[in-house]
Amino acid sequence: MPEAKINGIQLYYEEYGSGHPFILLHGLGGDHQMFGHEIEQLKAHYRVIALDSRGHGKSEKVPQYTMEDHIQDVIGLMDHLLIKKTNILGASMGSYVAQGVAIAVPERVEKLILVVAKAFGKTSSTARLLAEHADEVKGLTQEEQMYALSKYIFHDLQAVGEWSQKLAVNVPVLTFEQQEAANRALENFDFRPELHKITANTLLISGKYDGLNPPKDGKEVASLIQKSCFEEFEKSGHAPSVEEPKRYTEVINNFLRS
């Protein structure tokens, strides 16, 4: 199995294709399988490495960890795989980690794609949204809570629902304790003072109806990175790759060719 011991824990990843490296970093509570669409598009031209972040997927579950741990895990994996320079695509939580990597080792990141991103947070976006709608989700299970809040997160609920059902077959569900640890790792980070250090050509993608990381958050990130561009998807929420897959592919391909 494609595993590596990085920073003292076992990390799981999968590789596809060959060529220039391209690392994919998933969102909170997910794993590398969230990137089925991206992997199919990118593997024809790149060496795609899709990582299960610590505490997620098939990677080791540890009781506590931090954003900095996530960042150093990616850098450690790059060292393990002898990757000197890479492209990175991060979605939601993965976009935070990607920012941290591009700040820490700017010379090692060539192109950076940040999907539904933000640059800072006192809590995870999910924890914030749950707190804002606490009365609405009171007494519901974790799964029921996220279903109830989906109308605030996504625009094309049918497309996202079908995608989620397919993922649910294979993506391991985190226990309550594991989900809490994952949420705590996203508390109190703020990359804004250091985003100027990023030298990679950067693409920001946000969804107009995203209640977790709305477009204003993506625009703020873009405004603080020198070589950046911003795209707002008019028919998407927090999952542009699922809600507007054709435009998503076109925008990313155009950016990679530029």
PDB file of C-alpha atoms in Angstrom:
ATOM      1  CA  MET A   1       0.000   0.000   0.000  1.00  0.00           C
ATOM      2  CA  PRO A   2       1.283   3.515  -0.753  1.00  0.00           C
ATOM      3  CA  GLU A   3       2.075   4.653   2.763  1.00  0.00           C
ATOM      4  CA  ALA A   4       4.927   6.624   4.243  1.00  0.00           C
ATOM      5  CA  LYS A   5       5.960   7.369   7.814  1.00  0.00           C
ATOM      6  CA  ILE A   6       6.100  11.152   7.914  1.00  0.00           C
ATOM      7  CA  ASN A   7       6.701  13.136  11.099  1.00  0.00           C
ATOM      8  CA  GLY A   8       6.168   9.998  13.163  1.00  0.00           C
ATOM      9  CA  ILE A   9       2.813   8.879  11.718  1.00  0.00           C
ATOM     10  CA  GLN A  10       1.641   6.748   8.800  1.00  0.00           C
ATOM     11  CA  LEU A  11       0.238   8.747   5.904  1.00  0.00           C
ATOM     12  CA  TYR A  12      -1.662   7.137   3.047  1.00  0.00           C
ATOM     13  CA  TYR A  13      -1.525   8.488  -0.474  1.00  0.00           C
ATOM     14  CA  GLU A  14      -2.211   7.331  -4.017  1.00  0.00           C
ATOM     15  CA  GLU A  15      -0.295   8.109  -7.207  1.00  0.00           C
ATOM     16  CA  TYR A  16      -1.549   8.313 -10.771  1.00  0.00           C
ATOM     17  CA  GLY A  17       0.089   9.161 -14.092  1.00  0.00           C
ATOM     18  CA  SER A  18       3.545  10.558 -14.677  1.00  0.00           C
ATOM     19  CA  GLY A  19       5.245  13.858 -15.338  1.00  0.00           C
ATOM     20  CA  HIS A  20       5.497  17.011 -13.246  1.00  0.00           C
ATOM     21  CA  PRO A  21       4.198  16.406  -9.694  1.00  0.00           C
ATOM     22  CA  PHE A  22       0.731  17.618  -8.740  1.00  0.00           C
ATOM     23  CA  ILE A  23      -0.379  17.217  -5.112  1.00  0.00           C
ATOM     24  CA  LEU A  24      -4.086  17.155  -4.184  1.00  0.00           C
ATOM     25  CA  LEU A  25      -5.216  18.103  -0.660  1.00  0.00           C
ATOM     26  CA  HIS A  26      -8.805  17.282   0.372  1.00  0.00           C
ATOM     27  CA  GLY A  27     -11.340  18.928   2.658  1.00  0.00           C
ATOM     28  CA  LEU A  28     -12.356  18.377   6.270  1.00  0.00           C
ATOM     29  CA  GLY A  29     -13.692  14.900   6.993  1.00  0.00           C
ATOM     30  CA  GLY A  30     -12.917  13.576   3.505  1.00  0.00           C
ATOM     31  CA  ASP A  31     -10.047  11.797   1.835  1.00  0.00           C
ATOM     32  CA  HIS A  32      -8.294  11.501  -1.541  1.00  0.00           C
ATOM     33  CA  GLN A  33     -11.408   9.957  -3.123  1.00  0.00           C
ATOM     34  CA  MET A  34     -13.038  13.387  -3.153  1.00  0.00           C
ATOM     35  CA  PHE A  35     -10.771  14.136  -6.125  1.00  0.00           C
ATOM     36  CA  GLY A  36     -12.027  11.528  -8.592  1.00  0.00           C
ATOM     37  CA  HIS A  37     -12.879  14.223 -11.136  1.00  0.00           C
ATOM     38  CA  GLU A  38      -9.547  16.023 -10.787  1.00  0.00           C
ATOM     39  CA  ILE A  39      -7.506  12.819 -10.896  1.00  0.00           C
ATOM     40  CA  GLU A  40      -9.120  11.735 -14.159  1.00  0.00           C
ATOM     41  CA  GLN A  41      -8.386  15.127 -15.710  1.00  0.00           C
ATOM     42  CA  LEU A  42      -4.829  15.545 -14.455  1.00  0.00           C
ATOM     43  CA  LYS A  43      -3.278  12.073 -14.615  1.00  0.00           C
ATOM     44  CA  ALA A  44      -2.827  12.213 -18.389  1.00  0.00           C
ATOM     45  CA  HIS A  45      -0.289  15.004 -18.020  1.00  0.00           C
ATOM     46  CA  TYR A  46       0.966  14.955 -14.419  1.00  0.00           C
ATOM     47  CA  ARG A  47       2.244  12.721 -11.657  1.00  0.00           C
ATOM     48  CA  VAL A  48      -0.753  13.115  -9.369  1.00  0.00           C
ATOM     49  CA  ILE A  49      -0.285  12.489  -5.643  1.00  0.00           C
ATOM     50  CA  ALA A  50      -3.544  12.445  -3.675  1.00  0.00           C
ATOM     51  CA  LEU A  51      -2.940  12.476   0.073  1.00  0.00           C
ATOM     52  CA  ASP A  52      -5.158  11.402   2.956  1.00  0.00           C
ATOM     53  CA  SER A  53      -4.367  14.055   5.570  1.00  0.00           C
ATOM     54  CA  ARG A  54      -3.510  12.878   9.068  1.00  0.00           C
ATOM     55  CA  GLY A  55      -6.627  11.964  10.987  1.00  0.00           C
ATOM     56  CA  HIS A  56      -8.501  11.278   7.738  1.00  0.00           C
ATOM     57  CA  GLY A  57      -9.123   8.433   5.309  1.00  0.00           C
ATOM     58  CA  LYS A  58      -6.585   5.630   5.581  1.00  0.00           C
ATOM     59  CA  SER A  59      -3.947   7.784   7.265  1.00  0.00           C
ATOM     60  CA  GLU A  60      -3.207   7.301  10.946  1.00  0.00           C
ATOM     61  CA  LYS A  61      -5.780   8.671  13.380  1.00  0.00           C
ATOM     62  CA  VAL A  62      -4.096  10.626  16.145  1.00  0.00           C
ATOM     63  CA  PRO A  63      -5.976  12.223  19.068  1.00  0.00           C
ATOM     64  CA  GLN A  64      -4.745  15.743  18.446  1.00  0.00           C
ATOM     65  CA  TYR A  65      -2.871  17.665  15.803  1.00  0.00           C
ATOM     66  CA  THR A  66      -2.562  21.150  14.338  1.00  0.00           C
ATOM     67  CA  MET A  67      -2.582  23.045  11.075  1.00  0.00           C
ATOM     68  CA  GLU A  68       1.198  23.156  11.259  1.00  0.00           C
ATOM     69  CA  ASP A  69       1.241  19.344  11.433  1.00  0.00           C
ATOM     70  CA  HIS A  70      -0.791  19.206   8.203  1.00  0.00           C
ATOM     71  CA  ILE A  71       1.637  21.623   6.528  1.00  0.00           C
ATOM     72  CA  GLN A  72       4.741  19.745   7.634  1.00  0.00           C
ATOM     73  CA  ASP A  73       3.183  16.438   6.558  1.00  0.00           C
ATOM     74  CA  VAL A  74       2.910  17.706   2.979  1.00  0.00           C
ATOM     75  CA  ILE A  75       6.477  19.008   2.995  1.00  0.00           C
ATOM     76  CA  GLY A  76       7.646  15.726   4.540  1.00  0.00           C
ATOM     77  CA  LEU A  77       5.832  13.727   1.863  1.00  0.00           C
ATOM     78  CA  MET A  78       7.468  15.862  -0.822  1.00  0.00           C
ATOM     79  CA  ASP A  79      10.860  15.067   0.710  1.00  0.00           C
ATOM     80  CA  HIS A  80       9.996  11.358   0.943  1.00  0.00           C
ATOM     81  CA  LEU A  81       8.983  11.257  -2.730  1.00  0.00           C
ATOM     82  CA  LEU A  82      12.023  13.342  -3.779  1.00  0.00           C
ATOM     83  CA  ILE A  83       9.806  16.110  -5.130  1.00  0.00           C
ATOM     84  CA  LYS A  84      11.765  19.331  -5.508  1.00  0.00           C
ATOM     85  CA  LYS A  85       8.923  21.380  -7.001  1.00  0.00           C
ATOM     86  CA  THR A  86       5.219  20.687  -7.426  1.00  0.00           C
ATOM     87  CA  ASN A  87       1.833  22.065  -8.327  1.00  0.00           C
ATOM     88  CA  ILE A  88      -0.741  21.906  -5.519  1.00  0.00           C
ATOM     89  CA  LEU A  89      -4.530  21.924  -5.579  1.00  0.00           C
ATOM     90  CA  GLY A  90      -6.255  22.225  -2.232  1.00  0.00           C
ATOM     91  CA  ALA A  91     -10.002  22.314  -1.590  1.00  0.00           C
ATOM     92  CA  SER A  92     -11.516  23.846   1.562  1.00  0.00           C
ATOM     93  CA  MET A  93      -9.311  22.536   4.422  1.00  0.00           C
ATOM     94  CA  GLY A  94      -6.830  21.464   1.783  1.00  0.00           C
ATOM     95  CA  SER A  95      -6.666  25.048   0.522  1.00  0.00           C
ATOM     96  CA  TYR A  96      -5.602  26.219   3.980  1.00  0.00           C
ATOM     97  CA  VAL A  97      -2.870  23.591   4.132  1.00  0.00           C
ATOM     98  CA  ALA A  98      -1.778  24.472   0.604  1.00  0.00           C
ATOM     99  CA  GLN A  99      -1.400  28.136   1.588  1.00  0.00           C
ATOM    100  CA  GLY A 100       0.751  27.111   4.525  1.00  0.00           C
ATOM    101  CA  VAL A 101       2.995  24.962   2.335  1.00  0.00           C
ATOM    102  CA  ALA A 102       3.379  27.718  -0.274  1.00  0.00           C
ATOM    103  CA  ILE A 103       4.326  30.162   2.497  1.00  0.00           C
ATOM    104  CA  ALA A 104       6.786  27.781   4.190  1.00  0.00           C
ATOM    105  CA  VAL A 105       8.568  26.613   1.021  1.00  0.00           C
ATOM    106  CA  PRO A 106       7.626  29.072  -1.739  1.00  0.00           C
ATOM    107  CA  GLU A 107      10.454  27.925  -3.976  1.00  0.00           C
ATOM    108  CA  ARG A 108       8.959  24.421  -4.100  1.00  0.00           C
ATOM    109  CA  VAL A 109       5.456  25.352  -5.305  1.00  0.00           C
ATOM    110  CA  GLU A 110       5.092  26.226  -8.993  1.00  0.00           C
ATOM    111  CA  LYS A 111       1.333  26.580  -9.474  1.00  0.00           C
ATOM    112  CA  LEU A 112      -1.242  26.781  -6.720  1.00  0.00           C
ATOM    113  CA  ILE A 113      -4.999  26.217  -7.033  1.00  0.00           C
ATOM    114  CA  LEU A 114      -7.100  27.138  -4.000  1.00  0.00           C
ATOM    115  CA  VAL A 115     -10.724  25.997  -4.177  1.00  0.00           C
ATOM    116  CA  VAL A 116     -13.312  27.472  -1.755  1.00  0.00           C
ATOM    117  CA  ALA A 117     -10.558  28.991   0.329  1.00  0.00           C
ATOM    118  CA  LYS A 118     -10.179  31.333   3.253  1.00  0.00           C
ATOM    119  CA  ALA A 119      -7.020  32.745   4.835  1.00  0.00           C
ATOM    120  CA  PHE A 120      -7.970  32.669   8.522  1.00  0.00           C
ATOM    121  CA  GLY A 121     -10.436  31.230  10.988  1.00  0.00           C
ATOM    122  CA  LYS A 122     -11.125  31.134  14.710  1.00  0.00           C
ATOM    123  CA  THR A 123     -12.826  27.764  14.191  1.00  0.00           C
ATOM    124  CA  SER A 124     -13.376  25.446  11.259  1.00  0.00           C
ATOM    125  CA  SER A 125     -15.994  26.786   8.850  1.00  0.00           C
ATOM    126  CA  THR A 126     -18.161  23.762   9.637  1.00  0.00           C
ATOM    127  CA  ALA A 127     -18.030  24.441  13.381  1.00  0.00           C
ATOM    128  CA  ARG A 128     -18.924  28.093  12.766  1.00  0.00           C
ATOM    129  CA  LEU A 129     -21.924  27.195  10.589  1.00  0.00           C
ATOM    130  CA  LEU A 130     -23.134  24.643  13.135  1.00  0.00           C
ATOM    131  CA  ALA A 131     -22.929  27.268  15.872  1.00  0.00           C
ATOM    132  CA  GLU A 132     -24.852  29.790  13.762  1.00  0.00           C
ATOM    133  CA  HIS A 133     -27.689  27.288  13.257  1.00  0.00           C
ATOM    134  CA  ALA A 134     -27.508  25.530  16.631  1.00  0.00           C
ATOM    135  CA  ASP A 135     -31.245  25.747  17.246  1.00  0.00           C
ATOM    136  CA  GLU A 136     -32.022  24.290  13.842  1.00  0.00           C
ATOM    137  CA  VAL A 137     -29.823  21.208  14.299  1.00  0.00           C
ATOM    138  CA  LYS A 138     -30.367  20.614  18.012  1.00  0.00           C
ATOM    139  CA  GLY A 139     -30.866  16.936  18.803  1.00  0.00           C
ATOM    140  CA  LEU A 140     -29.777  15.695  15.380  1.00  0.00           C
ATOM    141  CA  THR A 141     -26.987  13.226  14.723  1.00  0.00           C
ATOM    142  CA  GLN A 142     -23.796  14.471  13.078  1.00  0.00           C
ATOM    143  CA  GLU A 143     -24.933  13.137   9.691  1.00  0.00           C
ATOM    144  CA  GLU A 144     -28.395  14.671  10.112  1.00  0.00           C
ATOM    145  CA  GLN A 145     -26.891  18.015  11.060  1.00  0.00           C
ATOM    146  CA  MET A 146     -24.816  18.223   7.892  1.00  0.00           C
ATOM    147  CA  TYR A 147     -27.810  17.211   5.790  1.00  0.00           C
ATOM    148  CA  ALA A 148     -29.911  19.947   7.398  1.00  0.00           C
ATOM    149  CA  LEU A 149     -27.218  22.557   6.737  1.00  0.00           C
ATOM    150  CA  SER A 150     -26.554  21.500   3.148  1.00  0.00           C
ATOM    151  CA  LYS A 151     -28.911  24.185   1.841  1.00  0.00           C
ATOM    152  CA  TYR A 152     -26.545  26.794   3.283  1.00  0.00           C
ATOM    153  CA  ILE A 153     -23.462  25.125   1.810  1.00  0.00           C
ATOM    154  CA  PHE A 154     -24.318  24.011  -1.745  1.00  0.00           C
ATOM    155  CA  HIS A 155     -26.352  25.336  -4.675  1.00  0.00           C
ATOM    156  CA  ASP A 156     -26.952  22.225  -6.792  1.00  0.00           C
ATOM    157  CA  LEU A 157     -28.166  19.931  -4.027  1.00  0.00           C
ATOM    158  CA  GLN A 158     -29.065  17.122  -6.404  1.00  0.00           C
ATOM    159  CA  ALA A 159     -25.602  16.934  -7.983  1.00  0.00           C
ATOM    160  CA  VAL A 160     -23.886  17.126  -4.595  1.00  0.00           C
ATOM    161  CA  GLY A 161     -26.274  14.537  -3.139  1.00  0.00           C
ATOM    162  CA  GLU A 162     -25.536  12.034  -5.897  1.00  0.00           C
ATOM    163  CA  TRP A 163     -21.787  12.652  -5.545  1.00  0.00           C
ATOM    164  CA  SER A 164     -21.962  12.258  -1.761  1.00  0.00           C
ATOM    165  CA  GLN A 165     -23.839   8.954  -2.045  1.00  0.00           C
ATOM    166  CA  LYS A 166     -21.138   7.558  -4.323  1.00  0.00           C
ATOM    167  CA  LEU A 167     -18.404   8.687  -1.940  1.00  0.00           C
ATOM    168  CA  ALA A 168     -20.196   7.264   1.090  1.00  0.00           C
ATOM    169  CA  VAL A 169     -19.671   3.740  -0.235  1.00  0.00           C
ATOM    170  CA  ASN A 170     -15.874   3.945   0.149  1.00  0.00           C
ATOM    171  CA  VAL A 171     -14.911   6.989   2.228  1.00  0.00           C
ATOM    172  CA  PRO A 172     -14.473   6.065   5.914  1.00  0.00           C
ATOM    173  CA  VAL A 173     -16.697   8.075   8.263  1.00  0.00           C
ATOM    174  CA  LEU A 174     -14.797   9.691  11.125  1.00  0.00           C
ATOM    175  CA  THR A 175     -15.937   8.978  14.653  1.00  0.00           C
ATOM    176  CA  PHE A 176     -17.171  11.901  16.736  1.00  0.00           C
ATOM    177  CA  GLU A 177     -13.796  12.088  18.506  1.00  0.00           C
ATOM    178  CA  GLN A 178     -11.883  11.996  15.209  1.00  0.00           C
ATOM    179  CA  GLN A 179     -14.101  14.702  13.719  1.00  0.00           C
ATOM    180  CA  GLU A 180     -13.572  16.879  16.794  1.00  0.00           C
ATOM    181  CA  ALA A 181      -9.805  16.479  16.490  1.00  0.00           C
ATOM    182  CA  ALA A 182     -10.006  17.421  12.805  1.00  0.00           C
ATOM    183  CA  ASN A 183     -12.042  20.526  13.644  1.00  0.00           C
ATOM    184  CA  ARG A 184      -9.651  21.600  16.411  1.00  0.00           C
ATOM    185  CA  ALA A 185      -6.735  21.486  13.989  1.00  0.00           C
ATOM    186  CA  LEU A 186      -8.382  24.311  12.030  1.00  0.00           C
ATOM    187  CA  GLU A 187      -8.785  26.661  14.967  1.00  0.00           C
ATOM    188  CA  ASN A 188      -7.060  30.038  15.173  1.00  0.00           C
ATOM    189  CA  PHE A 189      -4.986  30.124  12.004  1.00  0.00           C
ATOM    190  CA  ASP A 190      -4.262  33.300  10.079  1.00  0.00           C
ATOM    191  CA  PHE A 191      -2.112  33.303   6.954  1.00  0.00           C
ATOM    192  CA  ARG A 192      -2.925  36.871   5.934  1.00  0.00           C
ATOM    193  CA  PRO A 193       0.304  38.446   7.250  1.00  0.00           C
ATOM    194  CA  GLU A 194       2.390  35.929   5.275  1.00  0.00           C
ATOM    195  CA  LEU A 195       0.509  35.422   2.008  1.00  0.00           C
ATOM    196  CA  HIS A 196       2.850  37.926   0.330  1.00  0.00           C
ATOM    197  CA  LYS A 197       5.571  35.251   0.615  1.00  0.00           C
ATOM    198  CA  ILE A 198       3.798  33.024  -1.913  1.00  0.00           C
ATOM    199  CA  THR A 199       5.563  33.208  -5.282  1.00  0.00           C
ATOM    200  CA  ALA A 200       3.514  30.574  -7.128  1.00  0.00           C
ATOM    201  CA  ASN A 201       1.077  31.534  -9.857  1.00  0.00           C
ATOM    202  CA  THR A 202      -2.199  31.106  -7.971  1.00  0.00           C
ATOM    203  CA  LEU A 203      -5.811  30.489  -8.969  1.00  0.00           C
ATOM    204  CA  LEU A 204      -8.663  31.076  -6.514  1.00  0.00           C
ATOM    205  CA  ILE A 205     -12.076  29.460  -7.167  1.00  0.00           C
ATOM    206  CA  SER A 206     -15.125  30.255  -5.034  1.00  0.00           C
ATOM    207  CA  GLY A 207     -18.821  29.392  -5.295  1.00  0.00           C
ATOM    208  CA  LYS A 208     -21.369  32.208  -5.112  1.00  0.00           C
ATOM    209  CA  TYR A 209     -23.663  30.275  -2.747  1.00  0.00           C
ATOM    210  CA  ASP A 210     -20.982  28.879  -0.436  1.00  0.00           C
ATOM    211  CA  GLY A 211     -22.025  29.488   3.176  1.00  0.00           C
ATOM    212  CA  LEU A 212     -18.847  27.946   4.567  1.00  0.00           C
ATOM    213  CA  ASN A 213     -16.191  29.963   2.725  1.00  0.00           C
ATOM    214  CA  PRO A 214     -18.047  32.610   0.704  1.00  0.00           C
ATOM    215  CA  PRO A 215     -16.472  34.412  -2.275  1.00  0.00           C
ATOM    216  CA  LYS A 216     -15.372  37.379  -0.156  1.00  0.00           C
ATOM    217  CA  ASP A 217     -12.969  35.014   1.620  1.00  0.00           C
ATOM    218  CA  GLY A 218     -11.469  33.819  -1.656  1.00  0.00           C
ATOM    219  CA  LYS A 219     -11.171  37.389  -2.932  1.00  0.00           C
ATOM    220  CA  GLU A 220      -9.288  38.349   0.228  1.00  0.00           C
ATOM    221  CA  VAL A 221      -6.784  35.542  -0.307  1.00  0.00           C
ATOM    222  CA  ALA A 222      -6.306  36.571  -3.930  1.00  0.00           C
ATOM    223  CA  SER A 223      -5.749  40.202  -2.954  1.00  0.00           C
ATOM    224  CA  LEU A 224      -2.832  39.210  -0.730  1.00  0.00           C
ATOM    225  CA  ILE A 225      -1.005  36.940  -3.209  1.00  0.00           C
ATOM    226  CA  GLN A 226       0.975  38.829  -5.830  1.00  0.00           C
ATOM    227  CA  LYS A 227       0.529  36.523  -8.826  1.00  0.00           C
ATOM    228  CA  SER A 228      -3.093  35.473  -8.413  1.00  0.00           C
ATOM    229  CA  CYS A 229      -6.440  35.426 -10.212  1.00  0.00           C
ATOM    230  CA  PHE A 230      -9.926  34.881  -8.859  1.00  0.00           C
ATOM    231  CA  GLU A 231     -12.934  33.088 -10.374  1.00  0.00           C
ATOM    232  CA  GLU A 232     -16.414  33.155  -8.845  1.00  0.00           C
ATOM    233  CA  PHE A 233     -18.696  30.337  -9.984  1.00  0.00           C
ATOM    234  CA  GLU A 234     -22.239  31.674 -10.289  1.00  0.00           C
ATOM    235  CA  LYS A 235     -24.038  28.320  -9.971  1.00  0.00           C
ATOM    236  CA  SER A 236     -21.972  26.734  -7.200  1.00  0.00           C
ATOM    237  CA  GLY A 237     -21.680  26.528  -3.463  1.00  0.00           C
ATOM    238  CA  HIS A 238     -18.885  24.716  -1.632  1.00  0.00           C
ATOM    239  CA  ALA A 239     -18.325  22.082  -4.357  1.00  0.00           C
ATOM    240  CA  PRO A 240     -17.612  23.811  -7.710  1.00  0.00           C
ATOM    241  CA  SER A 241     -16.029  20.652  -9.127  1.00  0.00           C
ATOM    242  CA  VAL A 242     -19.360  18.848  -8.663  1.00  0.00           C
ATOM    243  CA  GLU A 243     -21.820  21.694  -9.209  1.00  0.00           C
ATOM    244  CA  GLU A 244     -20.190  23.168 -12.334  1.00  0.00           C
ATOM    245  CA  PRO A 245     -17.790  20.436 -13.506  1.00  0.00           C
ATOM    246  CA  LYS A 246     -17.441  21.636 -17.107  1.00  0.00           C
ATOM    247  CA  ARG A 247     -16.524  25.191 -16.182  1.00  0.00           C
ATOM    248  CA  TYR A 248     -14.312  23.927 -13.348  1.00  0.00           C
ATOM    249  CA  THR A 249     -12.287  21.806 -15.760  1.00  0.00           C
ATOM    250  CA  GLU A 250     -12.018  24.602 -18.309  1.00  0.00           C
ATOM    251  CA  VAL A 251     -10.886  27.205 -15.772  1.00  0.00           C
ATOM    252  CA  ILE A 252      -8.236  24.915 -14.296  1.00  0.00           C
ATOM    253  CA  ASN A 253      -6.945  23.764 -17.686  1.00  0.00           C
ATOM    254  CA  ASN A 254      -6.691  27.362 -18.912  1.00  0.00           C
ATOM    255  CA  PHE A 255      -4.791  28.315 -15.777  1.00  0.00           C
ATOM    256  CA  LEU A 256      -2.367  25.403 -16.085  1.00  0.00           C
ATOM    257  CA  ARG A 257      -1.683  26.264 -19.736  1.00  0.00           C
ATOM    258  CA  SER A 258      -1.035  29.933 -18.981  1.00  0.00           C
TER     259      SER A 258
END
